[in-house]
Amino acid sequence: YYNMSKKITKVKIDNILCNTLNIEGIHITETPHYKFLLGKREEYEKYILSKFGIIITYDNLNGAYDNLIKNFNYGIEINGIPQYIMTNKVKNSNIYQALDGVHRLAILYHKGIREINIWEIL
């Protein structure tokens, strides 16, 4: 996605749909990533282990997620480029589809942040 044409857009998190390994187009609060933040760690672990080594890599294990939560800094710049969530806009709507960043979306939403900058793929 990083080599594709894109622009920074400010959107409401409620207007971003997420995909998991099993379900497409759900609100962030329905994901195992968000439920982890509510203390439902087992559900997240089961989700991760269901595709571990196939689709999911070690950097998604809950210890890594704990570290991300502890050191979270949304939009941190790397080589001068803010690391925002990548999205596609759903045609003729104000809805966006997250292409990455479900963990980050969950943390932001859990912290009470409801509007963020994203990268919108053009």
PDB file of C-alpha atoms in Angstrom:
ATOM      1  CA  TYR A   1       0.000   0.000   0.000  1.00  0.00           C
ATOM      2  CA  TYR A   2       2.872   2.344   0.669  1.00  0.00           C
ATOM      3  CA  ASN A   3       3.752   2.733  -3.003  1.00  0.00           C
ATOM      4  CA  MET A   4       0.176   3.443  -4.058  1.00  0.00           C
ATOM      5  CA  SER A   5      -1.290   6.925  -4.562  1.00  0.00           C
ATOM      6  CA  LYS A   6      -2.923   8.074  -1.355  1.00  0.00           C
ATOM      7  CA  LYS A   7      -3.940  11.081   0.669  1.00  0.00           C
ATOM      8  CA  ILE A   8      -4.356  11.851   4.345  1.00  0.00           C
ATOM      9  CA  THR A   9      -8.021  12.081   5.325  1.00  0.00           C
ATOM     10  CA  LYS A  10      -9.578  12.771   8.727  1.00  0.00           C
ATOM     11  CA  VAL A  11     -12.377  10.274   9.467  1.00  0.00           C
ATOM     12  CA  LYS A  12     -14.500   9.001  12.317  1.00  0.00           C
ATOM     13  CA  ILE A  13     -13.406   5.586  13.538  1.00  0.00           C
ATOM     14  CA  ASP A  14     -17.071   4.563  13.550  1.00  0.00           C
ATOM     15  CA  ASN A  15     -16.943   4.921   9.748  1.00  0.00           C
ATOM     16  CA  ILE A  16     -14.085   2.431   9.356  1.00  0.00           C
ATOM     17  CA  LEU A  17     -14.949  -1.220   8.816  1.00  0.00           C
ATOM     18  CA  CYS A  18     -12.512  -3.939   9.835  1.00  0.00           C
ATOM     19  CA  ASN A  19     -11.816  -7.435   8.595  1.00  0.00           C
ATOM     20  CA  THR A  20     -10.741 -10.345  10.740  1.00  0.00           C
ATOM     21  CA  LEU A  21      -9.787 -13.797   9.584  1.00  0.00           C
ATOM     22  CA  ASN A  22     -13.403 -14.925   9.850  1.00  0.00           C
ATOM     23  CA  ILE A  23     -15.579 -11.859   9.357  1.00  0.00           C
ATOM     24  CA  GLU A  24     -15.486  -8.927   6.942  1.00  0.00           C
ATOM     25  CA  GLY A  25     -16.791  -5.412   7.385  1.00  0.00           C
ATOM     26  CA  ILE A  26     -17.322  -5.200  11.142  1.00  0.00           C
ATOM     27  CA  HIS A  27     -17.115  -2.338  13.618  1.00  0.00           C
ATOM     28  CA  ILE A  28     -13.910  -2.190  15.645  1.00  0.00           C
ATOM     29  CA  THR A  29     -15.780  -3.070  18.871  1.00  0.00           C
ATOM     30  CA  GLU A  30     -16.726  -6.459  17.377  1.00  0.00           C
ATOM     31  CA  THR A  31     -13.125  -7.523  16.742  1.00  0.00           C
ATOM     32  CA  PRO A  32     -11.027  -9.809  18.964  1.00  0.00           C
ATOM     33  CA  HIS A  33      -8.478  -6.973  19.015  1.00  0.00           C
ATOM     34  CA  TYR A  34     -10.893  -4.665  20.829  1.00  0.00           C
ATOM     35  CA  LYS A  35     -12.234  -7.411  23.076  1.00  0.00           C
ATOM     36  CA  PHE A  36      -8.646  -8.046  24.219  1.00  0.00           C
ATOM     37  CA  LEU A  37      -8.629  -4.495  25.600  1.00  0.00           C
ATOM     38  CA  LEU A  38     -11.802  -5.315  27.525  1.00  0.00           C
ATOM     39  CA  GLY A  39     -10.021  -8.222  29.223  1.00  0.00           C
ATOM     40  CA  LYS A  40     -11.179 -11.000  26.888  1.00  0.00           C
ATOM     41  CA  ARG A  41      -7.642 -12.185  26.225  1.00  0.00           C
ATOM     42  CA  GLU A  42      -8.620 -15.804  25.576  1.00  0.00           C
ATOM     43  CA  GLU A  43     -10.804 -14.829  22.629  1.00  0.00           C
ATOM     44  CA  TYR A  44      -7.924 -12.884  21.069  1.00  0.00           C
ATOM     45  CA  GLU A  45      -5.434 -15.698  21.696  1.00  0.00           C
ATOM     46  CA  LYS A  46      -7.786 -18.228  20.104  1.00  0.00           C
ATOM     47  CA  TYR A  47      -8.172 -15.907  17.104  1.00  0.00           C
ATOM     48  CA  ILE A  48      -4.392 -15.506  16.705  1.00  0.00           C
ATOM     49  CA  LEU A  49      -3.591 -19.184  17.149  1.00  0.00           C
ATOM     50  CA  SER A  50      -6.253 -20.232  14.615  1.00  0.00           C
ATOM     51  CA  LYS A  51      -4.062 -18.962  11.737  1.00  0.00           C
ATOM     52  CA  PHE A  52      -0.658 -18.702  13.389  1.00  0.00           C
ATOM     53  CA  GLY A  53       2.123 -19.498  10.942  1.00  0.00           C
ATOM     54  CA  ILE A  54      -0.267 -19.375   7.981  1.00  0.00           C
ATOM     55  CA  ILE A  55      -1.515 -15.791   7.872  1.00  0.00           C
ATOM     56  CA  ILE A  56      -0.512 -14.497  11.298  1.00  0.00           C
ATOM     57  CA  THR A  57       3.097 -14.067  12.370  1.00  0.00           C
ATOM     58  CA  TYR A  58       4.746 -13.908  15.781  1.00  0.00           C
ATOM     59  CA  ASP A  59       4.385 -10.124  15.928  1.00  0.00           C
ATOM     60  CA  ASN A  60       0.645 -10.579  16.536  1.00  0.00           C
ATOM     61  CA  LEU A  61       0.958 -12.677  19.695  1.00  0.00           C
ATOM     62  CA  ASN A  62      -0.554 -11.058  22.779  1.00  0.00           C
ATOM     63  CA  GLY A  63       2.821 -10.178  24.303  1.00  0.00           C
ATOM     64  CA  ALA A  64       3.535  -8.063  21.224  1.00  0.00           C
ATOM     65  CA  TYR A  65       0.080  -6.504  21.499  1.00  0.00           C
ATOM     66  CA  ASP A  66       0.744  -5.683  25.162  1.00  0.00           C
ATOM     67  CA  ASN A  67       3.947  -3.913  24.093  1.00  0.00           C
ATOM     68  CA  LEU A  68       2.120  -1.989  21.375  1.00  0.00           C
ATOM     69  CA  ILE A  69      -0.503  -0.878  23.899  1.00  0.00           C
ATOM     70  CA  LYS A  70       2.138   0.225  26.394  1.00  0.00           C
ATOM     71  CA  ASN A  71       4.218   2.154  23.845  1.00  0.00           C
ATOM     72  CA  PHE A  72       1.408   3.308  21.562  1.00  0.00           C
ATOM     73  CA  ASN A  73       2.003   6.445  19.498  1.00  0.00           C
ATOM     74  CA  TYR A  74      -0.419   6.713  16.588  1.00  0.00           C
ATOM     75  CA  GLY A  75       0.915   8.466  13.524  1.00  0.00           C
ATOM     76  CA  ILE A  76       4.555   8.215  14.545  1.00  0.00           C
ATOM     77  CA  GLU A  77       6.738   9.281  11.635  1.00  0.00           C
ATOM     78  CA  ILE A  78       9.234   6.927  10.062  1.00  0.00           C
ATOM     79  CA  ASN A  79      11.474   8.545   7.458  1.00  0.00           C
ATOM     80  CA  GLY A  80       9.186  11.592   7.599  1.00  0.00           C
ATOM     81  CA  ILE A  81       6.034   9.615   6.767  1.00  0.00           C
ATOM     82  CA  PRO A  82       3.246   9.335   9.369  1.00  0.00           C
ATOM     83  CA  GLN A  83       2.287   5.734  10.014  1.00  0.00           C
ATOM     84  CA  TYR A  84      -1.481   6.027   9.685  1.00  0.00           C
ATOM     85  CA  ILE A  85      -3.919   3.215   9.018  1.00  0.00           C
ATOM     86  CA  MET A  86      -4.381   2.420   5.316  1.00  0.00           C
ATOM     87  CA  THR A  87      -7.933   2.389   3.981  1.00  0.00           C
ATOM     88  CA  ASN A  88     -10.033   2.242   0.870  1.00  0.00           C
ATOM     89  CA  LYS A  89     -13.137   4.383   0.665  1.00  0.00           C
ATOM     90  CA  VAL A  90     -16.337   2.495  -0.093  1.00  0.00           C
ATOM     91  CA  LYS A  91     -17.749   4.023  -3.268  1.00  0.00           C
ATOM     92  CA  ASN A  92     -20.503   6.637  -2.869  1.00  0.00           C
ATOM     93  CA  SER A  93     -20.387   6.612   0.939  1.00  0.00           C
ATOM     94  CA  ASN A  94     -18.530   7.974   3.950  1.00  0.00           C
ATOM     95  CA  ILE A  95     -17.435   4.441   4.916  1.00  0.00           C
ATOM     96  CA  TYR A  96     -13.843   3.239   4.769  1.00  0.00           C
ATOM     97  CA  GLN A  97     -12.415  -0.281   4.733  1.00  0.00           C
ATOM     98  CA  ALA A  98      -9.294  -0.759   6.860  1.00  0.00           C
ATOM     99  CA  LEU A  99      -6.528  -2.485   4.934  1.00  0.00           C
ATOM    100  CA  ASP A 100      -4.310  -2.713   8.000  1.00  0.00           C
ATOM    101  CA  GLY A 101      -4.160  -1.374  11.538  1.00  0.00           C
ATOM    102  CA  VAL A 102      -6.945  -3.162  13.396  1.00  0.00           C
ATOM    103  CA  HIS A 103      -4.773  -3.321  16.527  1.00  0.00           C
ATOM    104  CA  ARG A 104      -4.160   0.427  16.338  1.00  0.00           C
ATOM    105  CA  LEU A 105      -7.833   1.173  15.690  1.00  0.00           C
ATOM    106  CA  ALA A 106      -8.804  -0.887  18.735  1.00  0.00           C
ATOM    107  CA  ILE A 107      -6.364   0.975  20.980  1.00  0.00           C
ATOM    108  CA  LEU A 108      -7.498   4.374  19.706  1.00  0.00           C
ATOM    109  CA  TYR A 109     -11.178   3.544  20.163  1.00  0.00           C
ATOM    110  CA  HIS A 110     -10.570   2.112  23.622  1.00  0.00           C
ATOM    111  CA  LYS A 111      -8.802   5.361  24.586  1.00  0.00           C
ATOM    112  CA  GLY A 112     -11.912   7.305  23.577  1.00  0.00           C
ATOM    113  CA  ILE A 113     -10.480   8.731  20.376  1.00  0.00           C
ATOM    114  CA  ARG A 114     -13.209   8.843  17.748  1.00  0.00           C
ATOM    115  CA  GLU A 115     -11.640  10.768  14.859  1.00  0.00           C
ATOM    116  CA  ILE A 116      -8.233  10.139  13.281  1.00  0.00           C
ATOM    117  CA  ASN A 117      -6.114  10.764  10.230  1.00  0.00           C
ATOM    118  CA  ILE A 118      -5.833   7.814   7.880  1.00  0.00           C
ATOM    119  CA  TRP A 119      -4.197   7.126   4.553  1.00  0.00           C
ATOM    120  CA  GLU A 120      -6.930   6.875   1.930  1.00  0.00           C
ATOM    121  CA  ILE A 121      -5.825   4.899  -1.123  1.00  0.00           C
ATOM    122  CA  LEU A 122      -6.840   6.768  -4.271  1.00  0.00           C
TER     123      LEU A 122
END
